[in-house]
Short mmCIF file of C-alpha atoms and ligand atoms in Angstrom, two decimals:
data_model
loop_
_atom_site.label_atom_id
_atom_site.label_comp_id
_atom_site.label_asym_id
_atom_site.label_seq_id
_atom_site.Cartn_x
_atom_site.Cartn_y
_atom_site.Cartn_z
CA MET A 1 -69.05 -15.47 30.78
CA ILE A 2 -72.82 -16.01 30.57
CA LYS A 3 -74.70 -14.50 33.50
CA LYS A 4 -78.23 -13.99 32.14
CA CYS A 5 -81.13 -16.36 32.19
CA ILE A 6 -84.50 -15.53 30.66
CA PHE A 7 -87.76 -16.96 31.94
CA PRO A 8 -90.63 -16.53 29.46
CA VAL A 9 -93.65 -16.69 31.78
CA ALA A 10 -96.27 -14.80 29.80
CA GLY A 11 -98.35 -17.82 28.67
CA TYR A 12 -101.96 -18.24 29.82
CA GLY A 13 -101.63 -21.76 31.21
CA THR A 14 -105.07 -22.67 29.87
CA ARG A 15 -104.54 -26.37 30.59
CA PHE A 16 -104.72 -25.57 34.29
CA LEU A 17 -107.91 -23.51 34.25
CA PRO A 18 -109.62 -22.60 36.50
CA ALA A 19 -106.52 -22.75 38.78
CA THR A 20 -104.71 -20.30 36.50
CA LYS A 21 -107.58 -17.85 36.10
CA ALA A 22 -106.11 -15.33 38.53
CA MET A 23 -102.78 -17.00 39.32
CA PRO A 24 -99.78 -17.64 37.05
CA LYS A 25 -99.22 -21.32 36.32
CA GLU A 26 -95.55 -20.81 37.22
CA MET A 27 -96.69 -20.20 40.82
CA LEU A 28 -98.34 -23.62 41.09
CA PRO A 29 -96.51 -25.45 43.87
CA ILE A 30 -94.67 -28.71 43.46
CA VAL A 31 -95.21 -29.79 47.09
CA ASN A 32 -94.28 -26.55 48.90
CA LYS A 33 -92.30 -24.57 46.33
CA PRO A 34 -93.60 -22.79 43.24
CA LEU A 35 -92.47 -24.15 39.89
CA VAL A 36 -90.69 -20.94 38.98
CA GLN A 37 -88.49 -21.13 42.09
CA TYR A 38 -87.17 -24.54 41.00
CA GLY A 39 -86.23 -22.93 37.67
CA VAL A 40 -84.51 -19.93 39.27
CA GLU A 41 -82.62 -22.23 41.66
CA GLU A 42 -81.41 -24.23 38.64
CA ALA A 43 -80.20 -21.03 36.96
CA LEU A 44 -78.33 -19.94 40.10
CA ALA A 45 -76.79 -23.39 40.56
CA SER A 46 -75.57 -23.08 36.95
CA GLY A 47 -73.89 -19.71 37.63
CA LEU A 48 -76.60 -17.55 36.01
CA ASP A 49 -77.57 -14.93 38.56
CA GLU A 50 -79.09 -12.25 36.31
CA ILE A 51 -82.68 -13.40 36.01
CA GLY A 52 -85.01 -11.78 33.48
CA PHE A 53 -88.73 -12.55 33.44
CA VAL A 54 -90.86 -11.94 30.37
CA THR A 55 -94.24 -11.51 32.01
CA GLY A 56 -97.75 -10.62 30.93
CA ARG A 57 -101.03 -9.63 32.51
CA GLY A 58 -101.82 -11.33 35.81
CA LYS A 59 -98.23 -12.39 36.48
CA ARG A 60 -97.34 -9.97 39.28
CA ALA A 61 -97.22 -12.76 41.86
CA ILE A 62 -94.04 -14.09 40.20
CA ILE A 63 -92.15 -10.84 40.68
CA ASP A 64 -93.54 -10.46 44.22
CA HIS A 65 -92.32 -13.95 45.07
CA PHE A 66 -88.73 -12.86 44.44
CA ASP A 67 -89.08 -9.72 46.51
CA VAL A 68 -88.65 -9.40 50.28
CA SER A 69 -91.98 -9.55 52.14
CA TYR A 70 -91.38 -7.24 55.10
CA GLU A 71 -94.68 -8.01 56.88
CA LEU A 72 -94.00 -11.74 56.68
CA GLU A 73 -90.38 -11.37 57.79
CA HIS A 74 -91.53 -9.26 60.74
CA GLN A 75 -94.29 -11.74 61.71
CA ILE A 76 -92.13 -14.84 61.77
CA ALA A 77 -88.82 -13.34 62.97
CA GLY A 78 -87.46 -15.42 65.84
CA THR A 79 -90.10 -18.21 65.48
CA ASP A 80 -89.43 -21.79 64.31
CA LYS A 81 -91.27 -20.95 61.08
CA GLU A 82 -88.27 -19.03 59.79
CA LYS A 83 -86.92 -22.29 58.36
CA TYR A 84 -89.68 -22.26 55.73
CA LEU A 85 -88.32 -19.03 54.28
CA ALA A 86 -84.64 -20.03 54.28
CA GLY A 87 -84.65 -21.27 50.65
CA ILE A 88 -86.36 -18.27 49.09
CA ARG A 89 -84.30 -15.84 51.20
CA GLU A 90 -81.14 -17.36 49.75
CA VAL A 91 -82.52 -17.07 46.21
CA ILE A 92 -83.47 -13.41 46.75
CA GLN A 93 -80.00 -12.69 48.09
CA LYS A 94 -78.19 -14.28 45.15
CA ALA A 95 -80.42 -13.38 42.17
CA LYS A 96 -80.58 -10.05 40.40
CA ILE A 97 -84.12 -9.90 39.10
CA CYS A 98 -85.56 -7.77 36.33
CA SER A 99 -88.58 -8.10 34.10
CA THR A 100 -90.21 -6.87 30.95
CA ARG A 101 -93.65 -7.53 29.51
CA GLN A 102 -94.82 -9.29 26.41
CA PRO A 103 -97.86 -7.21 25.49
CA GLU A 104 -99.48 -9.92 23.36
CA MET A 105 -99.08 -13.70 23.46
CA LYS A 106 -97.47 -14.07 20.06
CA GLY A 107 -95.51 -17.20 20.90
CA LEU A 108 -92.33 -18.31 22.66
CA GLY A 109 -90.10 -16.92 19.90
CA HIS A 110 -91.76 -13.54 20.30
CA ALA A 111 -91.36 -13.69 24.10
CA ILE A 112 -87.63 -14.32 23.64
CA LEU A 113 -87.38 -11.44 21.16
CA VAL A 114 -89.03 -9.18 23.74
CA ALA A 115 -86.23 -10.21 26.15
CA GLU A 116 -83.60 -8.64 23.86
CA LEU A 117 -84.06 -5.48 25.89
CA LEU A 118 -82.85 -7.34 29.00
CA VAL A 119 -80.16 -9.41 27.31
CA GLY A 120 -78.36 -7.05 24.94
CA TYR A 121 -75.84 -8.65 22.55
CA GLU A 122 -74.70 -11.56 24.72
CA PRO A 123 -75.32 -15.29 24.84
CA PHE A 124 -77.94 -16.22 27.44
CA GLY A 125 -79.85 -19.10 28.99
CA VAL A 126 -83.59 -19.71 28.64
CA ILE A 127 -85.58 -21.77 31.13
CA LEU A 128 -89.23 -22.68 30.68
CA ALA A 129 -90.23 -23.09 34.30
CA ASP A 130 -93.10 -25.43 33.46
CA ASP A 131 -90.51 -28.03 32.44
CA LEU A 132 -89.16 -29.17 35.79
CA CYS A 133 -85.70 -30.73 35.37
CA LEU A 134 -84.11 -32.71 38.18
CA VAL A 135 -80.72 -34.41 38.24
CA GLU A 136 -79.11 -36.99 40.47
CA GLU A 137 -77.40 -35.67 43.55
CA GLY A 138 -73.91 -34.46 42.61
CA ASP A 139 -74.66 -34.14 38.87
CA ASP A 140 -74.71 -30.77 37.09
CA PRO A 141 -78.10 -29.08 36.62
CA VAL A 142 -79.39 -29.39 33.05
CA MET A 143 -78.74 -25.68 32.36
CA LEU A 144 -75.11 -26.11 33.45
CA GLN A 145 -74.75 -29.13 31.14
CA LEU A 146 -75.75 -26.86 28.23
CA LEU A 147 -73.49 -24.00 29.34
CA GLN A 148 -70.48 -26.32 29.37
CA LEU A 149 -71.15 -27.16 25.72
CA TYR A 150 -71.58 -23.50 24.82
CA ARG A 151 -68.18 -22.80 26.39
CA ARG A 152 -66.60 -25.56 24.30
CA PHE A 153 -68.25 -24.86 20.94
CA GLY A 154 -69.57 -21.27 21.06
CA LYS A 155 -72.90 -22.32 19.49
CA SER A 156 -76.52 -22.31 20.62
CA VAL A 157 -77.42 -25.49 22.50
CA VAL A 158 -80.85 -27.06 23.05
CA ALA A 159 -81.67 -29.83 25.51
CA VAL A 160 -83.41 -32.83 23.94
CA GLN A 161 -84.99 -36.05 25.11
CA GLU A 162 -86.08 -39.11 23.16
CA VAL A 163 -89.88 -39.40 23.21
CA PRO A 164 -92.23 -42.14 21.94
CA PRO A 165 -93.43 -41.65 18.31
CA GLU A 166 -96.98 -40.87 19.46
CA GLU A 167 -95.69 -37.90 21.49
CA VAL A 168 -93.46 -36.12 18.96
CA HIS A 169 -96.36 -33.93 17.78
CA LYS A 170 -96.26 -32.04 21.10
CA PHE A 171 -92.66 -30.81 20.70
CA GLY A 172 -90.12 -29.09 18.53
CA VAL A 173 -88.24 -32.00 16.94
CA ILE A 174 -84.69 -31.99 15.55
CA GLU A 175 -83.07 -33.46 12.47
CA ALA A 176 -79.49 -34.04 13.50
CA GLU A 177 -76.21 -35.81 13.06
CA GLN A 178 -74.93 -37.62 16.14
CA LEU A 179 -71.45 -36.51 17.27
CA ASP A 180 -71.13 -38.65 20.37
CA GLU A 181 -73.32 -40.53 22.82
CA ARG A 182 -75.32 -37.44 23.82
CA LEU A 183 -74.26 -34.67 21.45
CA TYR A 184 -75.78 -33.78 18.05
CA THR A 185 -75.30 -31.16 15.36
CA VAL A 186 -78.74 -29.96 14.37
CA SER A 187 -79.51 -29.42 10.69
CA ARG A 188 -83.24 -28.61 10.90
CA MET A 189 -86.06 -28.32 13.43
CA VAL A 190 -89.80 -28.82 13.05
CA GLU A 191 -92.37 -27.45 15.51
CA LYS A 192 -95.10 -29.91 16.52
CA PRO A 193 -94.74 -32.15 13.42
CA GLU A 194 -97.76 -33.93 11.92
CA PRO A 195 -97.61 -37.75 12.02
CA GLY A 196 -94.99 -38.90 9.51
CA GLU A 197 -93.32 -35.48 9.31
CA ALA A 198 -91.09 -35.82 12.38
CA PRO A 199 -87.42 -35.98 11.38
CA SER A 200 -86.55 -37.92 14.57
CA ARG A 201 -87.83 -38.74 18.04
CA LEU A 202 -85.51 -36.20 19.65
CA ALA A 203 -87.72 -33.54 21.21
CA VAL A 204 -86.58 -30.15 22.44
CA ILE A 205 -87.45 -29.41 26.07
CA GLY A 206 -87.50 -26.12 27.95
CA ARG A 207 -83.77 -25.47 28.37
CA TYR A 208 -81.73 -23.47 25.86
CA VAL A 209 -78.46 -21.57 25.63
CA LEU A 210 -78.82 -19.08 22.79
CA THR A 211 -76.34 -16.92 20.96
CA PRO A 212 -77.49 -13.33 20.36
CA ASP A 213 -77.71 -13.79 16.56
CA VAL A 214 -81.06 -15.47 17.34
CA PHE A 215 -82.63 -12.01 17.83
CA GLU A 216 -81.96 -10.91 14.25
CA VAL A 217 -83.38 -14.21 12.97
CA LEU A 218 -86.45 -13.90 15.22
CA ARG A 219 -87.13 -10.42 13.85
CA HIS A 220 -87.53 -12.00 10.41
CA THR A 221 -89.29 -15.20 11.46
CA PRO A 222 -92.93 -15.20 10.31
CA PRO A 223 -95.68 -16.72 12.50
CA GLY A 224 -95.62 -20.52 12.22
CA LYS A 225 -97.61 -23.28 13.99
CA ASN A 226 -100.75 -21.88 15.70
CA GLY A 227 -100.01 -18.45 14.17
CA GLU A 228 -97.25 -17.91 16.78
CA ILE A 229 -93.63 -16.84 16.30
CA GLN A 230 -91.85 -20.06 17.13
CA ILE A 231 -88.36 -20.29 18.63
CA THR A 232 -88.13 -23.66 16.84
CA ASP A 233 -88.40 -21.93 13.44
CA ALA A 234 -85.72 -19.36 14.33
CA LEU A 235 -83.41 -22.08 15.63
CA SER A 236 -84.04 -24.11 12.47
CA THR A 237 -82.68 -21.16 10.46
CA LEU A 238 -79.57 -21.02 12.70
CA ALA A 239 -79.26 -24.82 12.48
CA GLN A 240 -79.09 -24.63 8.68
CA ARG A 241 -76.04 -22.39 9.19
CA GLY A 242 -74.49 -25.07 11.45
CA ARG A 243 -74.95 -22.93 14.57
CA VAL A 244 -77.04 -25.24 16.78
CA LEU A 245 -76.12 -28.24 18.92
CA ALA A 246 -78.47 -30.58 20.78
CA TRP A 247 -77.65 -32.34 24.04
CA LYS A 248 -79.48 -35.42 25.28
CA PHE A 249 -79.39 -34.22 28.87
CA ARG A 250 -78.72 -36.30 31.95
CA GLY A 251 -81.61 -36.16 34.39
CA LEU A 252 -85.39 -36.24 34.61
CA ARG A 253 -87.87 -33.82 33.07
CA PHE A 254 -91.49 -33.38 34.06
CA ASP A 255 -93.89 -31.50 31.79
CA CYS A 256 -95.59 -29.49 34.51
CA GLY A 257 -97.57 -27.57 31.89
CA SER A 258 -99.77 -30.70 31.65
CA ILE A 259 -101.87 -32.18 34.46
CA ASP A 260 -100.26 -35.64 34.16
CA GLY A 261 -96.72 -34.26 34.28
CA TYR A 262 -97.60 -31.96 37.16
CA VAL A 263 -99.00 -34.81 39.25
CA ALA A 264 -96.01 -37.05 38.41
CA ALA A 265 -93.60 -34.27 39.45
CA THR A 266 -95.48 -33.68 42.70
CA ASN A 267 -95.35 -37.38 43.61
CA TYR A 268 -91.68 -37.63 42.67
CA VAL A 269 -90.58 -34.54 44.58
CA TYR A 270 -92.62 -35.57 47.64
CA GLU A 271 -91.09 -39.07 47.73
CA HIS A 272 -87.51 -38.32 46.69
CA ILE A 273 -86.79 -34.76 47.81
CA TYR A 274 -89.30 -33.34 50.28
CA LYS A 275 -89.43 -36.35 52.63
CA LYS A 276 -85.62 -36.59 52.71
CA GLU A 277 -85.34 -32.88 53.53
CA CYS A 278 -87.82 -33.31 56.40
CA GLU A 279 -85.74 -36.15 57.82
CA ARG A 280 -82.59 -34.01 57.94
CA PRO A 281 -81.81 -32.65 61.43
P1 UTP B 301 -97.01 -23.21 26.49
O1 UTP B 301 -97.05 -23.79 25.13
O2 UTP B 301 -96.92 -24.16 27.64
O3 UTP B 301 -98.27 -22.27 26.63
O4 UTP B 301 -95.78 -22.20 26.53
P2 UTP B 301 -99.01 -21.70 27.90
O5 UTP B 301 -99.87 -20.58 27.44
O6 UTP B 301 -98.03 -21.35 28.99
O7 UTP B 301 -99.89 -22.93 28.46
P3 UTP B 301 -101.25 -23.58 27.85
O8 UTP B 301 -100.82 -24.32 26.62
O9 UTP B 301 -102.22 -22.45 27.57
O10 UTP B 301 -101.73 -24.48 28.95
C1 UTP B 301 -94.47 -22.62 26.77
C2 UTP B 301 -93.74 -21.55 27.53
O11 UTP B 301 -93.62 -20.35 26.77
C3 UTP B 301 -94.16 -19.24 27.46
C4 UTP B 301 -95.10 -19.84 28.49
O12 UTP B 301 -95.23 -18.98 29.62
C5 UTP B 301 -94.42 -21.16 28.83
O13 UTP B 301 -93.39 -21.00 29.79
N1 UTP B 301 -94.83 -18.37 26.47
C6 UTP B 301 -95.58 -18.92 25.49
C7 UTP B 301 -94.67 -16.99 26.56
O14 UTP B 301 -93.99 -16.47 27.48
N2 UTP B 301 -95.29 -16.21 25.63
C8 UTP B 301 -96.05 -16.73 24.62
O15 UTP B 301 -96.57 -15.94 23.79
C9 UTP B 301 -96.20 -18.11 24.56
#
């Protein structure tokens, strides 16, 4: 049974400067909740309660957020403000949190390799908190959709979405054979392809279930695009061995690592989630 979910949160978040100069981008709020809390709530709702952060310099606020704040608890105890802490209290109660540090920003693949210390030799989930994924009420969270496929096939699974041709250069893109309406066997993956090089319009987003053989492959994966160790390159190696599936997930995804996606997510959550919650008795 998979219990672990890794959150690589060591990136600089340069696209949000100066907001991210002294604050992790994962702590940016979508309305009243930091991005990273949405991710951890998704992991918990998918049955993953062992949460491992791969952090870097200046990321302490993330770990503090998932710790009890005694002063705050003391200050608001018995007041009507307690309701604002109900959500995070529940998360803190359910999640087992640990963290390790990525000493240098050598890429997402490297961050995941650093997490081997937390994971051991087990399959595990990976959530990039800056991709906010929301599903319709009653549907399974995107991470749970991937876990169900892992349970059926025992292979690594990546979440994909179809993007317009002019956007493929921002993503890892798969070459794949379609198995059914939403499921694909991946044969190759290309990180941020140049125009004309993209094998498809199916782009990998920030949700993965990985088998532990990925660590050995990552150890031997040389730096790729932008001189970084890319998870896409390691998964491409596993894909060539027939070990990777892709799932066109059900739900919405907002790229909150970009200003446009962040604003779109804020507007969506305010209209469709926050307002409804406020109306509840
Ligand atoms: P991004 O490509 O969004 O990079 O990383 P970034 O540094 O966070 O943001 P920009 O581009 O400077 O604005 C995708 C994810 O991988 C993590 C990031 O924290 C983010 O969740 N990451 C990336 C690491 O943990 N370590 C790395 O070395 C690189």
